[in-house]
Tab-separated table of N, CA and C and ligand atoms in Angstrom:
chain	number	residue	atom	x	y	z
A	1	SER	N	149.259	128.453	-12.697
A	1	SER	CA	148.542	127.849	-13.831
A	1	SER	C	148.230	126.379	-13.539
A	2	ALA	N	147.057	125.947	-13.959
A	2	ALA	CA	146.565	124.606	-13.654
A	2	ALA	C	147.383	123.536	-14.374
A	3	GLU	N	147.382	122.358	-13.777
A	3	GLU	CA	148.029	121.218	-14.427
A	3	GLU	C	147.126	120.703	-15.538
A	4	LEU	N	147.737	120.210	-16.606
A	4	LEU	CA	146.941	119.694	-17.725
A	4	LEU	C	146.128	118.487	-17.270
A	5	ASN	N	144.836	118.514	-17.551
A	5	ASN	CA	143.963	117.407	-17.168
A	5	ASN	C	144.370	116.143	-17.934
A	6	PRO	N	144.496	114.998	-17.228
A	6	PRO	CA	144.931	113.769	-17.908
A	6	PRO	C	144.036	113.390	-19.094
A	7	ALA	N	142.774	113.809	-19.071
A	7	ALA	CA	141.849	113.456	-20.158
A	7	ALA	C	142.268	114.045	-21.509
A	8	VAL	N	143.070	115.123	-21.473
A	8	VAL	CA	143.507	115.746	-22.735
A	8	VAL	C	145.036	115.753	-22.892
A	9	ARG	N	145.691	114.897	-22.075
A	9	ARG	CA	147.159	114.880	-22.137
A	9	ARG	C	147.658	114.505	-23.536
A	10	SER	N	146.917	113.652	-24.236
A	10	SER	CA	147.380	113.230	-25.573
A	10	SER	C	147.268	114.347	-26.615
A	11	LEU	N	146.703	115.510	-26.196
A	11	LEU	CA	146.637	116.664	-27.112
A	11	LEU	C	147.622	117.760	-26.706
A	12	GLU	N	148.522	117.425	-25.773
A	12	GLU	CA	149.467	118.429	-25.261
A	12	GLU	C	150.284	119.078	-26.387
A	13	TRP	N	150.562	118.330	-27.445
A	13	TRP	CA	151.367	118.814	-28.577
A	13	TRP	C	150.727	120.013	-29.286
A	14	LEU	N	149.418	120.248	-29.058
A	14	LEU	CA	148.743	121.390	-29.690
A	14	LEU	C	148.905	122.679	-28.888
A	15	LEU	N	149.128	122.553	-27.573
A	15	LEU	CA	149.045	123.709	-26.674
A	15	LEU	C	150.025	124.812	-27.034
A	16	GLY	N	149.575	126.064	-26.877
A	16	GLY	CA	150.419	127.219	-27.127
A	16	GLY	C	149.936	127.999	-28.333
A	17	SER	N	150.820	128.858	-28.847
A	17	SER	CA	150.453	129.742	-29.950
A	17	SER	C	151.209	129.339	-31.204
A	18	TRP	N	150.529	129.461	-32.321
A	18	TRP	CA	151.081	129.085	-33.621
A	18	TRP	C	150.796	130.208	-34.597
A	19	GLU	N	151.696	130.385	-35.569
A	19	GLU	CA	151.486	131.400	-36.589
A	19	GLU	C	151.904	130.817	-37.932
A	20	SER	N	151.126	131.102	-38.970
A	20	SER	CA	151.462	130.567	-40.293
A	20	SER	C	152.883	130.982	-40.657
A	21	ASP	N	153.663	130.022	-41.144
A	21	ASP	CA	155.062	130.306	-41.501
A	21	ASP	C	155.144	130.893	-42.901
A	22	GLU	N	154.173	130.557	-43.742
A	22	GLU	CA	154.028	131.196	-45.055
A	22	GLU	C	152.533	131.255	-45.310
A	23	PRO	N	152.074	132.139	-46.211
A	23	PRO	CA	150.622	132.273	-46.377
A	23	PRO	C	149.962	130.940	-46.745
A	24	GLY	N	148.799	130.718	-46.159
A	24	GLY	CA	148.009	129.550	-46.502
A	24	GLY	C	147.318	129.767	-47.831
A	25	GLU	N	146.873	128.639	-48.406
A	25	GLU	CA	146.211	128.695	-49.713
A	25	GLU	C	144.741	128.399	-49.544
A	26	GLY	N	143.908	129.342	-50.026
A	26	GLY	CA	142.464	129.145	-50.011
A	26	GLY	C	141.994	128.844	-51.416
A	27	THR	N	141.184	127.824	-51.551
A	27	THR	CA	140.687	127.407	-52.868
A	27	THR	C	139.254	126.912	-52.702
A	28	PHE	N	138.540	126.816	-53.757
A	28	PHE	CA	137.251	126.124	-53.804
A	28	PHE	C	136.770	126.256	-55.239
A	29	SER	N	135.976	125.302	-55.656
A	29	SER	CA	135.546	125.263	-57.061
A	29	SER	C	134.949	126.592	-57.528
A	30	SER	N	134.232	127.268	-56.631
A	30	SER	CA	133.435	128.440	-57.022
A	30	SER	C	134.069	129.781	-56.693
A	31	ILE	N	135.302	129.804	-56.171
A	31	ILE	CA	135.898	131.095	-55.792
A	31	ILE	C	137.280	131.271	-56.398
A	32	LYS	N	137.742	132.514	-56.406
A	32	LYS	CA	139.089	132.834	-56.874
A	32	LYS	C	140.067	132.414	-55.766
A	33	PRO	N	141.160	131.703	-56.106
A	33	PRO	CA	142.122	131.302	-55.063
A	33	PRO	C	142.637	132.524	-54.301
A	34	PHE	N	142.906	132.350	-53.009
A	34	PHE	CA	143.386	133.479	-52.203
A	34	PHE	C	144.449	132.989	-51.241
A	35	ARG	N	145.167	133.947	-50.646
A	35	ARG	CA	146.200	133.634	-49.657
A	35	ARG	C	145.850	134.308	-48.341
A	36	TYR	N	146.167	133.623	-47.252
A	36	TYR	CA	145.825	134.172	-45.935
A	36	TYR	C	146.892	133.781	-44.924
A	37	THR	N	146.937	134.560	-43.843
A	37	THR	CA	147.793	134.188	-42.722
A	37	THR	C	146.864	133.851	-41.558
A	38	GLU	N	147.386	133.143	-40.569
A	38	GLU	CA	146.505	132.741	-39.464
A	38	GLU	C	147.306	132.534	-38.193
A	39	LYS	N	146.682	132.924	-37.077
A	39	LYS	CA	147.260	132.677	-35.760
A	39	LYS	C	146.345	131.748	-34.996
A	40	LEU	N	146.912	130.755	-34.361
A	40	LEU	CA	146.144	129.791	-33.564
A	40	LEU	C	146.604	129.880	-32.116
A	41	HIS	N	145.659	129.696	-31.209
A	41	HIS	CA	146.043	129.631	-29.796
A	41	HIS	C	145.251	128.508	-29.125
A	42	PHE	N	145.962	127.570	-28.507
A	42	PHE	CA	145.330	126.467	-27.777
A	42	PHE	C	145.733	126.576	-26.309
A	43	SER	N	144.760	126.536	-25.407
A	43	SER	CA	145.069	126.685	-23.986
A	43	SER	C	144.183	125.753	-23.153
A	44	HIS	N	144.413	125.746	-21.840
A	44	HIS	CA	143.567	124.947	-20.955
A	44	HIS	C	143.543	125.592	-19.587
A	45	VAL	N	142.557	125.245	-18.787
A	45	VAL	CA	142.470	125.768	-17.415
A	45	VAL	C	142.353	124.623	-16.412
A	46	GLY	N	142.830	123.436	-16.813
A	46	GLY	CA	142.805	122.288	-15.911
A	46	GLY	C	141.578	121.408	-16.102
A	47	GLN	N	140.605	121.894	-16.881
A	47	GLN	CA	139.424	121.065	-17.185
A	47	GLN	C	139.802	120.002	-18.216
A	48	PRO	N	138.957	118.989	-18.393
A	48	PRO	CA	139.244	117.979	-19.420
A	48	PRO	C	138.900	118.501	-20.816
A	49	VAL	N	139.381	119.673	-21.132
A	49	VAL	CA	139.007	120.419	-22.341
A	49	VAL	C	140.191	121.269	-22.790
A	50	ILE	N	140.379	121.353	-24.099
A	50	ILE	CA	141.320	122.331	-24.663
A	50	ILE	C	140.478	123.470	-25.249
A	51	ASN	N	140.862	124.708	-24.974
A	51	ASN	CA	140.176	125.885	-25.527
A	51	ASN	C	140.991	126.382	-26.719
A	52	PHE	N	140.323	126.846	-27.788
A	52	PHE	CA	141.113	127.373	-28.905
A	52	PHE	C	140.504	128.603	-29.550
A	53	MET	N	141.370	129.386	-30.210
A	53	MET	CA	140.990	130.553	-31.019
A	53	MET	C	141.834	130.518	-32.284
A	54	PHE	N	141.197	130.672	-33.432
A	54	PHE	CA	141.893	130.733	-34.731
A	54	PHE	C	141.526	132.072	-35.374
A	55	ASN	N	142.506	132.883	-35.700
A	55	ASN	CA	142.234	134.182	-36.316
A	55	ASN	C	142.993	134.298	-37.628
A	56	ALA	N	142.232	134.481	-38.723
A	56	ALA	CA	142.831	134.542	-40.064
A	56	ALA	C	142.762	135.969	-40.617
A	57	PHE	N	143.742	136.283	-41.482
A	57	PHE	CA	143.909	137.633	-42.024
A	57	PHE	C	144.213	137.548	-43.515
A	58	ASN	N	143.842	138.579	-44.237
A	58	ASN	CA	144.231	138.697	-45.635
A	58	ASN	C	145.763	138.799	-45.705
A	59	ALA	N	146.402	137.972	-46.547
A	59	ALA	CA	147.870	137.910	-46.566
A	59	ALA	C	148.493	139.216	-47.054
A	60	GLU	N	147.798	139.959	-47.897
A	60	GLU	CA	148.357	141.206	-48.436
A	60	GLU	C	148.049	142.395	-47.518
A	61	SER	N	146.790	142.569	-47.158
A	61	SER	CA	146.372	143.768	-46.412
A	61	SER	C	146.425	143.578	-44.895
A	62	ASN	N	146.531	142.318	-44.459
A	62	ASN	CA	146.525	142.009	-43.026
A	62	ASN	C	145.157	142.262	-42.367
A	63	LYS	N	144.147	142.492	-43.173
A	63	LYS	CA	142.797	142.753	-42.660
A	63	LYS	C	142.229	141.473	-42.032
A	64	PRO	N	141.618	141.587	-40.837
A	64	PRO	CA	141.034	140.399	-40.225
A	64	PRO	C	139.940	139.786	-41.103
A	65	LEU	N	139.940	138.471	-41.242
A	65	LEU	CA	138.915	137.796	-42.032
A	65	LEU	C	138.196	136.781	-41.156
A	66	HIS	N	138.494	135.534	-41.406
A	66	HIS	CA	137.767	134.467	-40.726
A	66	HIS	C	138.259	134.276	-39.294
A	67	ARG	N	137.326	134.010	-38.356
A	67	ARG	CA	137.691	133.725	-36.960
A	67	ARG	C	136.864	132.558	-36.456
A	68	GLU	N	137.499	131.712	-35.663
A	68	GLU	CA	136.782	130.598	-35.047
A	68	GLU	C	137.251	130.478	-33.613
A	69	CYS	N	136.368	130.017	-32.753
A	69	CYS	CA	136.831	129.641	-31.420
A	69	CYS	C	136.027	128.444	-30.940
A	70	GLY	N	136.566	127.746	-29.972
A	70	GLY	CA	135.838	126.568	-29.513
A	70	GLY	C	136.609	125.763	-28.496
A	71	PHE	N	136.209	124.531	-28.404
A	71	PHE	CA	136.665	123.609	-27.360
A	71	PHE	C	136.944	122.249	-27.970
A	72	ILE	N	137.893	121.547	-27.376
A	72	ILE	CA	138.183	120.177	-27.802
A	72	ILE	C	138.015	119.257	-26.602
A	73	ARG	N	137.279	118.185	-26.773
A	73	ARG	CA	137.130	117.187	-25.717
A	73	ARG	C	137.510	115.827	-26.278
A	74	MET	N	137.898	114.921	-25.378
A	74	MET	CA	138.186	113.545	-25.791
A	74	MET	C	137.297	112.608	-25.010
A	75	GLN	N	136.831	111.566	-25.658
A	75	GLN	CA	136.063	110.560	-24.933
A	75	GLN	C	137.036	109.746	-24.078
A	76	PRO	N	136.827	109.727	-22.746
A	76	PRO	CA	137.792	109.064	-21.861
A	76	PRO	C	138.093	107.621	-22.288
A	77	GLY	N	139.358	107.275	-22.244
A	77	GLY	CA	139.762	105.907	-22.538
A	77	GLY	C	139.765	105.546	-24.007
A	78	THR	N	139.538	106.532	-24.879
A	78	THR	CA	139.525	106.250	-26.320
A	78	THR	C	140.384	107.283	-27.047
A	79	ASN	N	140.516	107.113	-28.364
A	79	ASN	CA	141.199	108.142	-29.156
A	79	ASN	C	140.178	109.010	-29.891
A	80	LYS	N	138.923	108.974	-29.407
A	80	LYS	CA	137.856	109.751	-30.042
A	80	LYS	C	137.897	111.208	-29.574
A	81	VAL	N	137.854	112.123	-30.561
A	81	VAL	CA	137.987	113.553	-30.295
A	81	VAL	C	136.760	114.298	-30.807
A	82	ALA	N	136.336	115.323	-30.073
A	82	ALA	CA	135.242	116.189	-30.536
A	82	ALA	C	135.689	117.634	-30.498
A	83	PHE	N	135.426	118.368	-31.574
A	83	PHE	CA	135.639	119.819	-31.639
A	83	PHE	C	134.264	120.484	-31.613
A	84	ILE	N	134.116	121.510	-30.769
A	84	ILE	CA	132.880	122.283	-30.653
A	84	ILE	C	133.272	123.679	-31.124
A	85	ILE	N	132.717	124.144	-32.251
A	85	ILE	CA	133.285	125.315	-32.935
A	85	ILE	C	132.235	126.383	-33.252
A	86	ALA	N	132.575	127.645	-33.016
A	86	ALA	CA	131.755	128.774	-33.462
A	86	ALA	C	132.592	129.621	-34.420
A	87	GLN	N	132.012	130.010	-35.538
A	87	GLN	CA	132.715	130.809	-36.541
A	87	GLN	C	132.053	132.180	-36.673
A	88	ASN	N	132.844	133.213	-36.998
A	88	ASN	CA	132.301	134.575	-37.093
A	88	ASN	C	131.336	134.754	-38.251
A	89	SER	N	131.320	133.796	-39.179
A	89	SER	CA	130.393	133.855	-40.314
A	89	SER	C	128.967	133.499	-39.909
A	90	GLY	N	128.787	133.040	-38.652
A	90	GLY	CA	127.444	132.658	-38.194
A	90	GLY	C	127.219	131.166	-38.199
A	91	LEU	N	128.301	130.429	-38.452
A	91	LEU	CA	128.232	128.967	-38.508
A	91	LEU	C	128.677	128.386	-37.171
A	92	VAL	N	127.992	127.363	-36.717
A	92	VAL	CA	128.478	126.576	-35.575
A	92	VAL	C	128.533	125.130	-36.008
A	93	GLU	N	129.493	124.391	-35.443
A	93	GLU	CA	129.599	122.997	-35.866
A	93	GLU	C	130.188	122.119	-34.769
A	94	ILE	N	129.817	120.852	-34.845
A	94	ILE	CA	130.455	119.802	-34.054
A	94	ILE	C	131.219	118.940	-35.057
A	95	GLU	N	132.501	118.733	-34.789
A	95	GLU	CA	133.273	117.791	-35.606
A	95	GLU	C	133.753	116.688	-34.690
A	96	GLU	N	133.736	115.470	-35.190
A	96	GLU	CA	134.278	114.354	-34.414
A	96	GLU	C	135.225	113.550	-35.270
A	97	GLY	N	136.124	112.858	-34.593
A	97	GLY	CA	137.083	112.047	-35.330
A	97	GLY	C	138.045	111.392	-34.379
A	98	GLU	N	139.232	111.101	-34.904
A	98	GLU	CA	140.194	110.310	-34.139
A	98	GLU	C	141.554	110.975	-34.080
A	99	LEU	N	142.194	110.750	-32.947
A	99	LEU	CA	143.588	111.130	-32.768
A	99	LEU	C	144.432	109.899	-33.063
A	100	THR	N	145.350	110.026	-34.019
A	100	THR	CA	146.276	108.939	-34.339
A	100	THR	C	147.670	109.519	-34.272
A	101	GLY	N	148.445	109.149	-33.261
A	101	GLY	CA	149.756	109.772	-33.069
A	101	GLY	C	149.547	111.251	-32.839
A	102	GLN	N	150.150	112.085	-33.682
A	102	GLN	CA	149.951	113.536	-33.560
A	102	GLN	C	149.225	114.047	-34.793
A	103	GLN	N	148.154	113.342	-35.133
A	103	GLN	CA	147.293	113.730	-36.250
A	103	GLN	C	145.839	113.576	-35.836
A	104	LEU	N	145.023	114.595	-36.190
A	104	LEU	CA	143.591	114.568	-35.908
A	104	LEU	C	142.843	114.553	-37.233
A	105	ASN	N	141.969	113.586	-37.411
A	105	ASN	CA	141.116	113.520	-38.603
A	105	ASN	C	139.685	113.730	-38.154
A	106	LEU	N	139.064	114.810	-38.644
A	106	LEU	CA	137.750	115.212	-38.138
A	106	LEU	C	136.741	115.346	-39.270
A	107	GLN	N	135.488	115.043	-38.931
A	107	GLN	CA	134.366	115.160	-39.871
A	107	GLN	C	133.248	115.888	-39.153
A	108	SER	N	132.573	116.807	-39.817
A	108	SER	CA	131.447	117.470	-39.154
A	108	SER	C	130.326	116.465	-38.899
A	109	LYS	N	129.748	116.555	-37.691
A	109	LYS	CA	128.612	115.708	-37.316
A	109	LYS	C	127.353	116.546	-37.293
A	110	SER	N	127.539	117.857	-37.148
A	110	SER	CA	126.402	118.743	-37.026
A	110	SER	C	126.858	120.135	-37.449
A	111	VAL	N	126.070	120.790	-38.297
A	111	VAL	CA	126.374	122.134	-38.773
A	111	VAL	C	125.092	122.951	-38.674
A	112	ALA	N	125.172	124.146	-38.087
A	112	ALA	CA	124.001	125.023	-38.007
A	112	ALA	C	124.468	126.453	-38.230
A	113	ARG	N	123.520	127.348	-38.546
A	113	ARG	CA	123.916	128.718	-38.887
A	113	ARG	C	122.818	129.701	-38.524
A	114	ILE	N	123.195	130.961	-38.449
A	114	ILE	CA	122.211	132.013	-38.222
A	114	ILE	C	121.266	132.079	-39.427
A	115	SER	N	120.058	132.573	-39.198
A	115	SER	CA	119.022	132.558	-40.251
A	115	SER	C	119.402	133.408	-41.461
A	116	PHE	N	120.293	134.413	-41.235
A	116	PHE	CA	120.651	135.297	-42.348
A	116	PHE	C	122.101	135.091	-42.793
A	117	ALA	N	122.614	133.860	-42.604
A	117	ALA	CA	123.980	133.547	-43.048
A	117	ALA	C	124.069	133.679	-44.564
A	118	LYS	N	125.273	134.097	-45.001
A	118	LYS	CA	125.548	134.264	-46.424
A	118	LYS	C	125.424	132.915	-47.139
A	119	GLU	N	124.954	132.937	-48.362
A	119	GLU	CA	124.907	131.719	-49.172
A	119	GLU	C	126.170	131.653	-50.023
A	120	PRO	N	126.594	130.464	-50.444
A	120	PRO	CA	125.964	129.162	-50.230
A	120	PRO	C	126.131	128.667	-48.790
A	121	HIS	N	125.276	127.772	-48.384
A	121	HIS	CA	125.362	127.186	-47.053
A	121	HIS	C	126.313	125.995	-47.042
A	122	VAL	N	127.078	125.900	-45.969
A	122	VAL	CA	128.005	124.777	-45.807
A	122	VAL	C	127.222	123.568	-45.299
A	123	LEU	N	127.423	122.433	-45.947
A	123	LEU	CA	126.719	121.213	-45.529
A	123	LEU	C	127.631	120.257	-44.784
A	124	GLN	N	128.925	120.314	-45.100
A	124	GLN	CA	129.855	119.327	-44.534
A	124	GLN	C	131.251	119.929	-44.465
A	125	ILE	N	131.998	119.567	-43.419
A	125	ILE	CA	133.378	120.038	-43.243
A	125	ILE	C	134.245	118.867	-42.803
A	126	CYS	N	135.414	118.736	-43.404
A	126	CYS	CA	136.396	117.726	-42.976
A	126	CYS	C	137.707	118.448	-42.727
A	127	ARG	N	138.379	118.080	-41.630
A	127	ARG	CA	139.655	118.734	-41.320
A	127	ARG	C	140.680	117.714	-40.909
A	128	VAL	N	141.931	118.056	-41.199
A	128	VAL	CA	143.060	117.287	-40.693
A	128	VAL	C	144.054	118.260	-40.066
A	129	PHE	N	144.449	117.979	-38.820
A	129	PHE	CA	145.565	118.676	-38.182
A	129	PHE	C	146.680	117.653	-38.046
A	130	LYS	N	147.884	118.056	-38.428
A	130	LYS	CA	148.994	117.107	-38.340
A	130	LYS	C	150.251	117.819	-37.859
A	131	LEU	N	150.874	117.275	-36.830
A	131	LEU	CA	152.173	117.797	-36.401
A	131	LEU	C	153.226	117.110	-37.257
A	132	GLN	N	153.940	117.888	-38.045
A	132	GLN	CA	154.947	117.316	-38.942
A	132	GLN	C	156.229	117.027	-38.167
A	133	SER	N	157.090	116.197	-38.776
A	133	SER	CA	158.316	115.799	-38.075
A	133	SER	C	159.261	116.989	-37.865
A	134	ASP	N	159.109	118.057	-38.667
A	134	ASP	CA	159.954	119.246	-38.485
A	134	ASP	C	159.377	120.217	-37.451
A	135	GLY	N	158.289	119.810	-36.761
A	135	GLY	CA	157.719	120.645	-35.704
A	135	GLY	C	156.659	121.613	-36.180
A	136	ARG	N	156.431	121.660	-37.489
A	136	ARG	CA	155.370	122.543	-37.987
A	136	ARG	C	154.025	121.827	-37.870
A	137	LEU	N	152.976	122.624	-37.714
A	137	LEU	CA	151.613	122.101	-37.649
A	137	LEU	C	150.951	122.402	-38.990
A	138	GLU	N	150.201	121.437	-39.496
A	138	GLU	CA	149.544	121.578	-40.799
A	138	GLU	C	148.040	121.431	-40.608
A	139	GLN	N	147.265	122.311	-41.245
A	139	GLN	CA	145.809	122.153	-41.219
A	139	GLN	C	145.282	122.140	-42.654
A	140	THR	N	144.426	121.164	-42.949
A	140	THR	CA	143.758	121.072	-44.247
A	140	THR	C	142.263	121.002	-43.992
A	141	VAL	N	141.492	121.846	-44.681
A	141	VAL	CA	140.034	121.874	-44.502
A	141	VAL	C	139.364	121.674	-45.859
A	142	SER	N	138.423	120.745	-45.896
A	142	SER	CA	137.576	120.565	-47.078
A	142	SER	C	136.145	120.850	-46.678
A	143	MET	N	135.328	121.252	-47.653
A	143	MET	CA	133.918	121.488	-47.331
A	143	MET	C	133.052	121.150	-48.535
A	144	ALA	N	131.772	120.915	-48.258
A	144	ALA	CA	130.757	120.801	-49.299
A	144	ALA	C	129.721	121.868	-48.999
A	145	THR	N	129.203	122.508	-50.043
A	145	THR	CA	128.134	123.502	-49.857
A	145	THR	C	126.881	122.986	-50.549
A	146	ASP	N	125.810	123.766	-50.443
A	146	ASP	CA	124.577	123.292	-51.081
A	146	ASP	C	124.616	123.414	-52.600
A	147	ASN	N	125.754	123.953	-53.151
A	147	ASN	CA	125.868	123.887	-54.616
A	147	ASN	C	127.205	123.381	-55.147
A	148	GLN	N	128.104	122.934	-54.252
A	148	GLN	CA	129.390	122.361	-54.695
A	148	GLN	C	129.719	121.131	-53.858
A	149	PRO	N	130.276	120.085	-54.503
A	149	PRO	CA	130.633	118.886	-53.747
A	149	PRO	C	131.864	119.101	-52.858
A	150	LEU	N	132.142	118.150	-52.009
A	150	LEU	CA	133.273	118.214	-51.077
A	150	LEU	C	134.568	118.487	-51.841
A	151	ALA	N	135.264	119.560	-51.448
A	151	ALA	CA	136.536	119.920	-52.092
A	151	ALA	C	137.360	120.712	-51.094
A	152	GLN	N	138.664	120.763	-51.342
A	152	GLN	CA	139.540	121.469	-50.407
A	152	GLN	C	139.262	122.976	-50.421
A	153	HIS	N	139.200	123.586	-49.227
A	153	HIS	CA	139.051	125.045	-49.105
A	153	HIS	C	140.324	125.690	-48.558
A	154	LEU	N	141.032	124.983	-47.667
A	154	LEU	CA	142.167	125.611	-46.996
A	154	LEU	C	143.324	124.640	-46.823
A	155	HIS	N	144.526	125.182	-47.003
A	155	HIS	CA	145.728	124.427	-46.611
A	155	HIS	C	146.762	125.407	-46.093
A	156	ILE	N	147.314	125.103	-44.911
A	156	ILE	CA	148.228	126.060	-44.280
A	156	ILE	C	149.152	125.316	-43.323
A	157	THR	N	150.345	125.864	-43.121
A	157	THR	CA	151.235	125.316	-42.091
A	157	THR	C	151.616	126.443	-41.126
A	158	TYR	N	151.895	126.058	-39.899
A	158	TYR	CA	152.178	127.011	-38.829
A	158	TYR	C	153.473	126.625	-38.121
A	159	ARG	N	154.131	127.666	-37.610
A	159	ARG	CA	155.278	127.470	-36.728
A	159	ARG	C	154.877	127.937	-35.332
A	160	ARG	N	155.419	127.293	-34.334
A	160	ARG	CA	155.144	127.692	-32.966
A	160	ARG	C	155.628	129.118	-32.722
A	161	SER	N	154.760	129.965	-32.130
A	161	SER	CA	155.213	131.324	-31.815
A	161	SER	C	155.370	131.527	-30.318
A	162	SER	N	154.897	130.591	-29.491
A	162	SER	CA	155.222	130.570	-28.051
A	162	SER	C	154.756	129.266	-27.444
B	201	LIG	C1	134.626	131.569	-49.206
B	201	LIG	C2	133.273	128.494	-45.740
B	201	LIG	C3	137.457	129.248	-43.432
B	201	LIG	C4	138.444	132.795	-46.504
B	201	LIG	C5	133.906	130.654	-48.465
B	201	LIG	C6	132.602	130.143	-48.844
B	201	LIG	C7	132.224	129.302	-47.864
B	201	LIG	C8	133.277	129.254	-46.885
B	201	LIG	C9	130.926	128.510	-47.813
B	201	LIG	C10	131.811	130.518	-50.107
B	201	LIG	C11	132.079	129.516	-51.207
B	201	LIG	C12	131.280	129.792	-52.461
B	201	LIG	O1	130.996	130.969	-52.751
B	201	LIG	O2	130.968	128.820	-53.165
B	201	LIG	C13	134.313	128.396	-44.832
B	201	LIG	C14	134.359	127.479	-43.719
B	201	LIG	C15	135.540	127.681	-43.081
B	201	LIG	C16	136.227	128.743	-43.788
B	201	LIG	C17	133.265	126.490	-43.371
B	201	LIG	C18	136.126	126.981	-41.879
B	201	LIG	C19	135.872	125.720	-41.585
B	201	LIG	C20	138.085	130.288	-44.052
B	201	LIG	C21	139.334	130.859	-43.615
B	201	LIG	C22	139.609	131.857	-44.468
B	201	LIG	C23	138.537	131.917	-45.447
B	201	LIG	C24	140.185	130.401	-42.426
B	201	LIG	C25	140.841	132.686	-44.372
B	201	LIG	C26	140.892	133.945	-44.645
B	201	LIG	C27	137.505	132.747	-47.507
B	201	LIG	C28	137.505	133.645	-48.658
B	201	LIG	C29	136.428	133.263	-49.461
B	201	LIG	C30	135.765	132.175	-48.760
B	201	LIG	C31	138.507	134.766	-48.908
B	201	LIG	C32	136.022	133.870	-50.828
B	201	LIG	C33	135.347	135.166	-50.712
B	201	LIG	C34	134.089	135.076	-49.918
B	201	LIG	O3	133.170	134.341	-50.315
B	201	LIG	O4	134.053	135.708	-48.843
B	201	LIG	N1	134.284	130.099	-47.272
B	201	LIG	N2	135.458	129.141	-44.845
B	201	LIG	N3	137.631	130.942	-45.161
B	201	LIG	N4	136.464	131.880	-47.617
B	201	LIG	FE1	136.001	130.459	-46.280
């Protein structure tokens, strides 16, 4: 297995597999609150890039729901981070932000979708990933759509599974 590229060494704390320790909470102004579980996997092949896959499931039925995959890059010599993301809903996005300690604060810079994507359309996404002092990873996602202002959609914590 390749050595971790120095360009992404400051993201080493993300590498490996994570699984929600308790169901995450899904909310939004226009939907009924829901619960979900999620598995995350972050890996690398020696490039200055982290590869990731996020797979979410209905907490009761275990049915696969939302899926995302993508890449993380860092601007050399800075704490600037970029996420390049594709979602199974037909959405693609670029998020950029900063790494501060073991926390990532990201804002969408670009959002695009397939021509027949379900409405409402997402206009903006903000995310925070934070490694907590107890070793759990926390993700919070907010979004704005073309008919609702920016509000929280997801909150979940994960425990390392490998
Ligand atoms: C609903 C976007 C991640 C589960 C929605 C809606 C949007 C959206 C636009 C419709 C809101 C409305 O009707 O006003 C996103 C984006 C995500 C994301 C941009 C990632 C950045 C997830 C994840 C799950 C999830 C990880 C986990 C299972 C749901 C459910 C609904 C929903 C259950 C309500 C039913 C439905 O409309 O399908 N999401 N979502 N979403 N989302 Fe997400």
